[in-house]
Amino acid sequence: MTVRFGVIGTGAIGREHIRRVEQRLSGGKVVAVTDISLDAARRCIDALQLDARLCESEDEVLQDPSVDAVIITSWGPAHEGSVLKAVAAGKYVFVEKPLATTVDGCLRIVEAEARTGRRLVQVGFMRRYDAGYVALKREIESGRYGAPLMVRCVHRNAFVDERYTTDMAVLDTLIHELDVTRWLLGDDYASVQVLYPKVTRHAHAGLQDPQIFNLVTQSGVVITAEVFVNCQYGYDIQCEVVCEDGVVSLAAPQAVDIRHAGLHARPVMQDWKFRFVDAYDAELQDFIDHVGRGAEPAGPSSFDGYIATMVGEACVFAQGKGEWVTISHQEFSRIGRL
Ligand code: NAP
């Protein structure tokens, strides 16, 4: 069946997801749209020439019986309320990260979903659908290189604007590494330490940039993740896994190799939208494929969203301290895994 989507939030990624459902993917259609700014939602419907209803509120979207699933792409603090209402209405949910901005909010979602007895929610951790990360996981799991011992991650953006704050380095940026590294290793985090290097002159006043996050997993793997959001030269994502008998690294995405004027070079992508465009397509297509045949979504779950926010909160707590902070796993055993 065609999955009929309601969309809540028509900002940057909301419009991108609508465009991919309507123009690139198969099996989905956007039938209802809303945003906190109705003008923005109306402009989106007009600009993308959607055959979709403009709804005055998310409640109107969720009460619409012709809506099978919702895409929630409003700003983070609004996610929890929308997801809870959608789950209560029995709709399938594709929600952008973060699942919710607080650990308690994530738990409320995990528990509400568990009470329905089925999986309804998928979180937009699209890196799990990136061909490079998928290949990296396959190599690690082959066992050919022995056990992973250390991971080195790099997350660099060319620049950020004045609204970007020091804690956003975790909740907006590092959160992708927190999810994908846990998925790659099949291992949970035990502790974190945050180091503050000398601040770049390109950071606006009050922003700590770059930052180094050292994480240790329960099995003892040490992960060093650099977040540097004013690196100037582009959007650069790296991941290297050092194992007992070899090293596996994330290959650079489709890029040309240039030999010119005494240099051997490869262009660096400038924007996350381009770097992960195929992964965004793949995650949403997977959601459509499952929901369309009446199956539960198979991508990152509300539990994964909960873990990312919980570990993220520990990282934020560790910021500015320089000390190791234990990541509490009490909640893990309380609710179990979905
Ligand atoms: P954005 O451009 O600011 O869009 C957010 C939209 O939601 C805006 O139109 C905003 O309206 C609207 N909104 C705010 N509160 C709302 C509410 N209560 N109900 C309905 N709409 C509401 O931000 P964005 O870049 O698209 O990001 C949206 C979400 O996607 C964020 O959670 C972000 O972290 C996530 N994201 C994920 C990725 C990824 O790689 N997976 C990439 C980018 C973004 P106003 O503009 O009027 O406030």
Coordinates of C-alpha atoms and ligand atoms in Angstrom, one line a residue:
M1 CA 0.0 0.0 0.0
T2 CA 1.1 3.6 -0.4
V3 CA 2.1 5.1 2.9
R4 CA 0.3 8.4 3.4
F5 CA 2.4 10.8 5.4
G6 CA 1.5 13.8 7.6
V7 CA 4.5 16.1 8.1
I8 CA 5.0 18.2 11.3
G9 CA 7.6 20.8 10.7
T10 CA 8.5 22.3 7.3
G11 CA 12.0 23.7 8.1
A12 CA 15.1 22.7 6.2
I13 CA 15.1 18.9 6.7
G14 CA 11.3 18.7 6.7
R15 CA 11.2 20.1 3.2
E16 CA 14.1 17.8 2.2
H17 CA 12.2 14.7 3.5
I18 CA 9.0 15.9 1.7
R19 CA 10.9 16.3 -1.5
R20 CA 12.4 12.8 -1.3
V21 CA 9.1 11.2 -0.5
E22 CA 7.4 13.0 -3.4
Q23 CA 10.2 13.0 -6.0
R24 CA 12.7 10.3 -5.3
L25 CA 11.4 7.4 -3.2
S26 CA 8.6 5.0 -4.0
G27 CA 5.6 3.9 -2.1
G28 CA 4.9 7.1 -0.1
K29 CA 2.9 10.3 -0.5
V30 CA 2.5 13.4 1.6
V31 CA -1.1 14.1 2.3
A32 CA -1.1 16.6 5.2
V33 CA 1.4 19.2 6.3
T34 CA 1.6 21.6 9.3
D35 CA 4.2 23.8 11.0
I36 CA 4.2 26.1 14.0
S37 CA 4.1 28.8 11.3
L38 CA 1.2 28.1 9.0
D39 CA 2.7 30.5 6.5
A40 CA 5.8 28.3 6.3
A41 CA 3.7 25.2 5.8
R42 CA 1.6 26.9 3.1
R43 CA 4.8 28.1 1.3
C44 CA 6.1 24.6 1.4
I45 CA 3.0 23.1 -0.1
D46 CA 3.1 25.8 -2.8
A47 CA 6.8 25.6 -3.5
L48 CA 6.8 21.8 -3.8
Q49 CA 3.4 21.8 -5.6
L50 CA 2.1 19.2 -3.1
D51 CA -1.4 17.7 -3.4
A52 CA -1.6 17.9 0.4
R53 CA -3.9 19.4 3.0
L54 CA -2.7 22.4 5.1
C55 CA -3.5 21.5 8.7
E56 CA -3.8 24.1 11.4
S57 CA -2.2 22.0 14.1
E58 CA -0.4 18.7 14.6
D59 CA -3.6 17.5 16.3
E60 CA -5.4 17.9 13.0
V61 CA -2.7 15.9 11.2
L62 CA -2.9 13.1 13.8
Q63 CA -6.7 12.9 13.8
D64 CA -6.8 12.6 10.0
P65 CA -7.7 8.9 9.3
S66 CA -6.1 9.2 5.9
V67 CA -2.6 9.7 7.6
D68 CA -0.8 6.4 8.1
A69 CA 2.5 7.8 9.4
V70 CA 4.0 11.1 10.4
I71 CA 7.4 12.6 9.7
I72 CA 8.3 14.8 12.7
T73 CA 10.8 17.5 11.7
S74 CA 10.0 20.3 14.0
W75 CA 12.7 21.6 16.3
G76 CA 14.0 19.2 19.0
P77 CA 12.1 20.4 22.1
A78 CA 8.8 19.8 20.3
H79 CA 9.5 16.2 19.3
E80 CA 8.5 14.5 22.6
G81 CA 4.9 15.9 22.6
S82 CA 4.4 15.2 18.9
V83 CA 5.7 11.6 19.1
L84 CA 3.6 10.8 22.2
K85 CA 0.5 12.1 20.5
A86 CA 1.3 10.2 17.3
V87 CA 1.9 6.9 19.3
A88 CA -1.4 7.4 21.2
A89 CA -3.2 7.9 17.8
G90 CA -1.6 4.6 16.5
K91 CA 0.4 6.3 13.8
Y92 CA 3.8 5.2 12.6
V93 CA 6.4 7.8 13.4
F94 CA 9.6 8.8 11.6
V95 CA 11.1 11.4 13.9
E96 CA 14.3 13.3 13.3
K97 CA 16.9 13.2 16.0
P98 CA 16.8 13.9 18.9
L99 CA 13.9 11.6 19.8
A100 CA 13.4 14.0 22.7
T101 CA 15.7 16.6 24.3
T102 CA 15.6 15.0 27.8
V103 CA 16.2 11.5 29.1
D104 CA 12.8 11.4 30.9
G105 CA 11.1 12.5 27.7
C106 CA 12.8 9.7 25.7
L107 CA 11.7 7.2 28.4
R108 CA 8.1 8.4 28.3
I109 CA 8.2 7.7 24.5
V110 CA 9.9 4.2 24.9
E111 CA 7.3 3.3 27.5
A112 CA 4.3 4.6 25.6
E113 CA 5.4 2.7 22.5
A114 CA 6.0 -0.5 24.5
R115 CA 2.5 -0.3 25.9
T116 CA 1.1 -0.5 22.3
G117 CA 2.9 -3.9 22.0
R118 CA 4.5 -3.0 18.7
R119 CA 7.2 -0.8 17.2
L120 CA 5.9 2.3 15.7
V121 CA 8.8 4.7 15.9
Q122 CA 12.0 5.1 13.9
V123 CA 14.6 7.8 14.7
G124 CA 16.5 9.6 11.9
F125 CA 20.0 8.3 12.7
M126 CA 20.6 8.0 8.9
R127 CA 24.3 7.1 9.2
R128 CA 23.2 3.5 9.8
Y129 CA 22.1 3.6 6.2
D130 CA 25.2 5.2 4.8
A131 CA 27.0 2.7 2.4
G132 CA 30.4 3.5 4.0
Y133 CA 29.3 2.8 7.6
V134 CA 27.4 -0.3 6.5
A135 CA 30.6 -1.6 4.8
L136 CA 32.6 -0.7 8.0
K137 CA 30.2 -2.6 10.2
R138 CA 30.3 -5.6 7.8
E139 CA 34.2 -5.6 8.0
I140 CA 34.2 -5.4 11.8
E141 CA 31.7 -8.1 12.1
S142 CA 33.6 -10.4 9.7
G143 CA 36.0 -11.0 12.6
R144 CA 38.9 -10.9 10.1
Y145 CA 40.7 -8.1 11.9
G146 CA 40.1 -9.4 15.5
A147 CA 38.4 -7.4 18.2
P148 CA 38.1 -3.5 17.9
L149 CA 40.3 -1.8 20.4
M150 CA 40.1 1.9 19.6
V151 CA 38.0 4.2 17.4
R152 CA 38.9 7.6 16.1
C153 CA 36.0 9.8 15.0
V154 CA 36.1 13.3 13.4
H155 CA 33.1 15.5 12.9
R156 CA 34.0 18.8 11.3
N157 CA 31.8 21.5 9.9
A158 CA 33.1 24.5 7.9
F159 CA 31.4 27.0 10.2
V160 CA 28.4 27.5 12.4
D161 CA 26.4 30.6 13.2
E162 CA 26.0 32.6 16.4
R163 CA 23.1 30.5 17.6
Y164 CA 25.3 27.4 18.0
T165 CA 26.2 26.9 21.6
T166 CA 28.9 24.7 23.3
D167 CA 26.3 22.0 24.4
M168 CA 25.0 21.8 20.8
A169 CA 28.4 20.2 19.9
V170 CA 26.9 17.1 21.8
L171 CA 23.2 17.3 21.2
D172 CA 23.2 18.4 17.6
T173 CA 26.6 17.1 16.3
L174 CA 28.2 14.4 18.3
I175 CA 24.9 12.6 18.8
H176 CA 25.4 11.0 15.3
E177 CA 28.8 9.6 16.4
L178 CA 27.2 8.4 19.7
D179 CA 24.6 6.4 17.9
V180 CA 26.6 5.1 14.9
T181 CA 29.7 4.0 17.0
R182 CA 27.5 2.1 19.4
W183 CA 25.8 0.4 16.4
L184 CA 29.2 -0.3 14.8
L185 CA 30.6 -1.9 17.9
G186 CA 27.5 -3.5 19.4
D187 CA 28.7 -2.1 22.7
D188 CA 27.3 0.4 25.2
Y189 CA 29.2 3.3 26.7
A190 CA 30.5 3.2 30.2
S191 CA 32.2 6.6 30.8
V192 CA 33.1 9.9 29.1
Q193 CA 35.7 12.6 29.5
V194 CA 35.6 15.9 27.6
L195 CA 38.8 17.9 26.8
Y196 CA 38.8 21.5 25.7
P197 CA 41.7 22.3 23.4
K198 CA 42.7 25.9 22.6
V199 CA 39.8 27.7 21.0
T200 CA 39.9 28.6 17.3
R201 CA 39.9 32.3 16.5
H202 CA 37.0 31.5 14.1
A203 CA 34.6 30.6 17.1
H204 CA 32.2 33.2 18.1
A205 CA 32.4 34.6 21.6
G206 CA 31.5 32.0 24.3
L207 CA 31.7 29.0 22.0
Q208 CA 34.2 26.2 22.9
D209 CA 35.4 24.9 19.6
P210 CA 37.0 22.4 19.0
Q211 CA 36.1 19.8 21.7
I212 CA 37.4 16.2 22.2
F213 CA 35.2 13.5 23.6
N214 CA 36.9 10.4 25.0
L215 CA 34.5 7.6 25.6
V216 CA 35.1 4.1 27.0
T217 CA 32.7 1.3 26.2
Q218 CA 31.6 -1.5 28.6
S219 CA 34.0 -3.9 26.9
G220 CA 36.9 -1.4 27.1
V221 CA 37.1 0.1 23.6
V222 CA 38.4 3.7 23.7
I223 CA 36.7 6.1 21.4
T224 CA 38.1 9.5 20.7
A225 CA 35.7 11.8 18.9
E226 CA 36.7 15.3 17.7
V227 CA 34.0 17.9 17.1
F228 CA 35.3 21.0 15.3
V229 CA 32.5 23.1 13.8
N230 CA 34.5 26.0 12.5
C231 CA 37.2 24.1 10.6
Q232 CA 36.7 26.4 7.6
Y233 CA 37.5 23.9 4.9
G234 CA 34.2 21.8 4.6
Y235 CA 32.1 19.0 6.1
D236 CA 34.4 16.2 7.1
I237 CA 33.3 13.0 8.7
Q238 CA 35.9 10.4 9.5
C239 CA 35.9 7.1 11.4
E240 CA 38.8 4.7 11.9
V241 CA 38.4 1.5 13.8
V242 CA 41.7 0.0 15.1
C243 CA 41.4 -3.7 15.6
E244 CA 43.8 -6.4 16.9
D245 CA 44.8 -7.5 13.4
G246 CA 44.1 -4.5 11.2
V247 CA 42.6 -1.1 10.8
V248 CA 39.3 -0.4 9.0
S249 CA 38.3 3.2 8.0
L250 CA 35.3 4.9 6.5
A251 CA 36.0 5.5 2.9
A252 CA 35.5 9.0 1.5
P253 CA 32.1 9.3 -0.4
Q254 CA 31.9 9.5 -4.2
A255 CA 34.5 12.1 -5.0
V256 CA 36.9 12.7 -7.9
D257 CA 40.6 12.3 -7.4
I258 CA 42.6 15.2 -8.8
R259 CA 46.2 15.4 -9.8
H260 CA 47.0 19.0 -10.7
A261 CA 49.7 21.7 -10.3
G262 CA 51.9 19.4 -8.2
L263 CA 49.0 18.3 -6.0
H264 CA 47.2 15.0 -5.6
A265 CA 43.8 16.1 -4.1
R266 CA 40.2 15.1 -3.5
P267 CA 37.5 17.7 -2.9
V268 CA 35.9 17.9 0.5
M269 CA 32.1 18.1 0.6
Q270 CA 30.7 21.3 1.9
D271 CA 27.4 20.3 3.4
W272 CA 25.8 17.5 5.4
K273 CA 22.9 17.4 3.0
F274 CA 25.2 16.2 0.2
R275 CA 27.4 13.9 2.3
F276 CA 24.5 11.8 3.5
V277 CA 21.9 12.3 0.8
D278 CA 21.8 8.6 -0.1
A279 CA 21.6 7.6 3.5
Y280 CA 18.6 10.0 4.0
D281 CA 16.9 8.4 1.0
A282 CA 17.7 4.9 2.2
E283 CA 16.4 5.4 5.8
L284 CA 13.1 6.8 4.7
Q285 CA 12.7 4.2 1.9
D286 CA 13.3 1.5 4.5
F287 CA 10.6 3.0 6.7
I288 CA 8.2 3.2 3.8
D289 CA 8.9 -0.4 2.7
H290 CA 8.2 -1.8 6.2
V291 CA 5.2 0.3 7.0
G292 CA 3.8 -0.1 3.5
R293 CA 3.6 -3.9 3.9
G294 CA 2.2 -3.6 7.4
A295 CA 5.5 -4.5 9.2
E296 CA 7.1 -2.6 12.1
P297 CA 9.8 -0.1 11.2
A298 CA 13.2 -1.8 11.4
G299 CA 15.5 1.3 11.6
P300 CA 16.9 3.0 14.8
S301 CA 14.3 2.5 17.5
S302 CA 13.0 4.8 20.3
F303 CA 15.3 2.8 22.6
D304 CA 18.3 3.9 20.4
G305 CA 17.0 7.5 20.6
Y306 CA 16.8 7.2 24.4
I307 CA 20.4 5.8 24.6
A308 CA 21.7 8.6 22.4
T309 CA 20.1 11.3 24.5
M310 CA 21.1 9.6 27.8
V311 CA 24.7 9.4 26.7
G312 CA 24.5 12.9 25.3
E313 CA 23.4 14.2 28.7
A314 CA 26.4 12.6 30.3
C315 CA 28.6 14.2 27.7
V316 CA 27.1 17.6 28.4
F317 CA 27.5 17.0 32.1
A318 CA 31.2 16.2 31.5
Q319 CA 31.8 19.4 29.4
G320 CA 34.1 21.9 31.1
K321 CA 35.1 19.4 33.9
G322 CA 38.0 17.5 32.3
E323 CA 37.1 14.6 34.6
W324 CA 35.8 11.1 33.7
V325 CA 32.0 10.8 34.2
T326 CA 30.3 7.4 34.6
I327 CA 27.4 6.8 32.2
S328 CA 24.6 5.3 34.3
H329 CA 23.1 2.1 32.9
Q330 CA 20.5 1.6 35.6
E331 CA 17.8 2.6 33.3
F332 CA 18.9 0.0 30.7
S333 CA 18.0 -2.9 32.9
R334 CA 14.8 -1.3 34.1
I335 CA 13.2 -1.0 30.7
G336 CA 15.1 -3.6 28.7
R337 CA 15.5 -3.5 24.9
L338 CA 12.6 -3.2 22.5
Ligands
NAP1 P1 14.6 24.2 11.1 O1 14.9 24.6 9.7 O2 14.6 25.2 12.2 O3 13.1 23.6 11.0 C1 12.3 23.3 12.2 C2 10.9 23.7 11.7 O4 10.0 23.2 12.7 C3 10.7 25.2 11.6 O5 9.8 25.4 10.4 C4 10.0 25.6 12.9 O6 9.3 26.8 12.8 C5 9.1 24.4 13.1 N1 8.6 24.2 14.4 C6 9.1 24.6 15.6 N2 8.4 24.2 16.6 C7 7.3 23.5 16.1 C8 6.2 22.9 16.6 N3 5.9 22.9 17.9 N4 5.3 22.3 15.8 C9 5.5 22.4 14.4 N5 6.6 22.9 13.9 C10 7.5 23.5 14.7 O7 15.4 23.0 11.6 P2 15.9 21.7 10.8 O8 17.3 21.9 10.4 O9 14.9 21.4 9.7 O10 15.9 20.6 11.9 C11 14.7 20.0 12.3 C12 15.0 18.8 13.1 O11 15.7 17.9 12.3 C13 15.9 19.0 14.4 O12 15.5 18.2 15.4 C14 17.3 18.7 13.9 O13 18.1 18.3 14.9 C15 17.0 17.6 12.9 N6 18.0 17.4 11.8 C16 18.6 16.2 11.6 C17 19.5 16.1 10.7 C18 20.2 14.7 10.5 O14 21.3 14.7 10.0 N7 19.5 13.7 10.7 C19 19.9 17.2 9.9 C20 19.3 18.4 10.1 C21 18.3 18.5 11.1 P3 10.0 28.2 13.1 O15 11.0 28.3 12.1 O16 8.9 29.2 12.9 O17 10.5 28.1 14.5

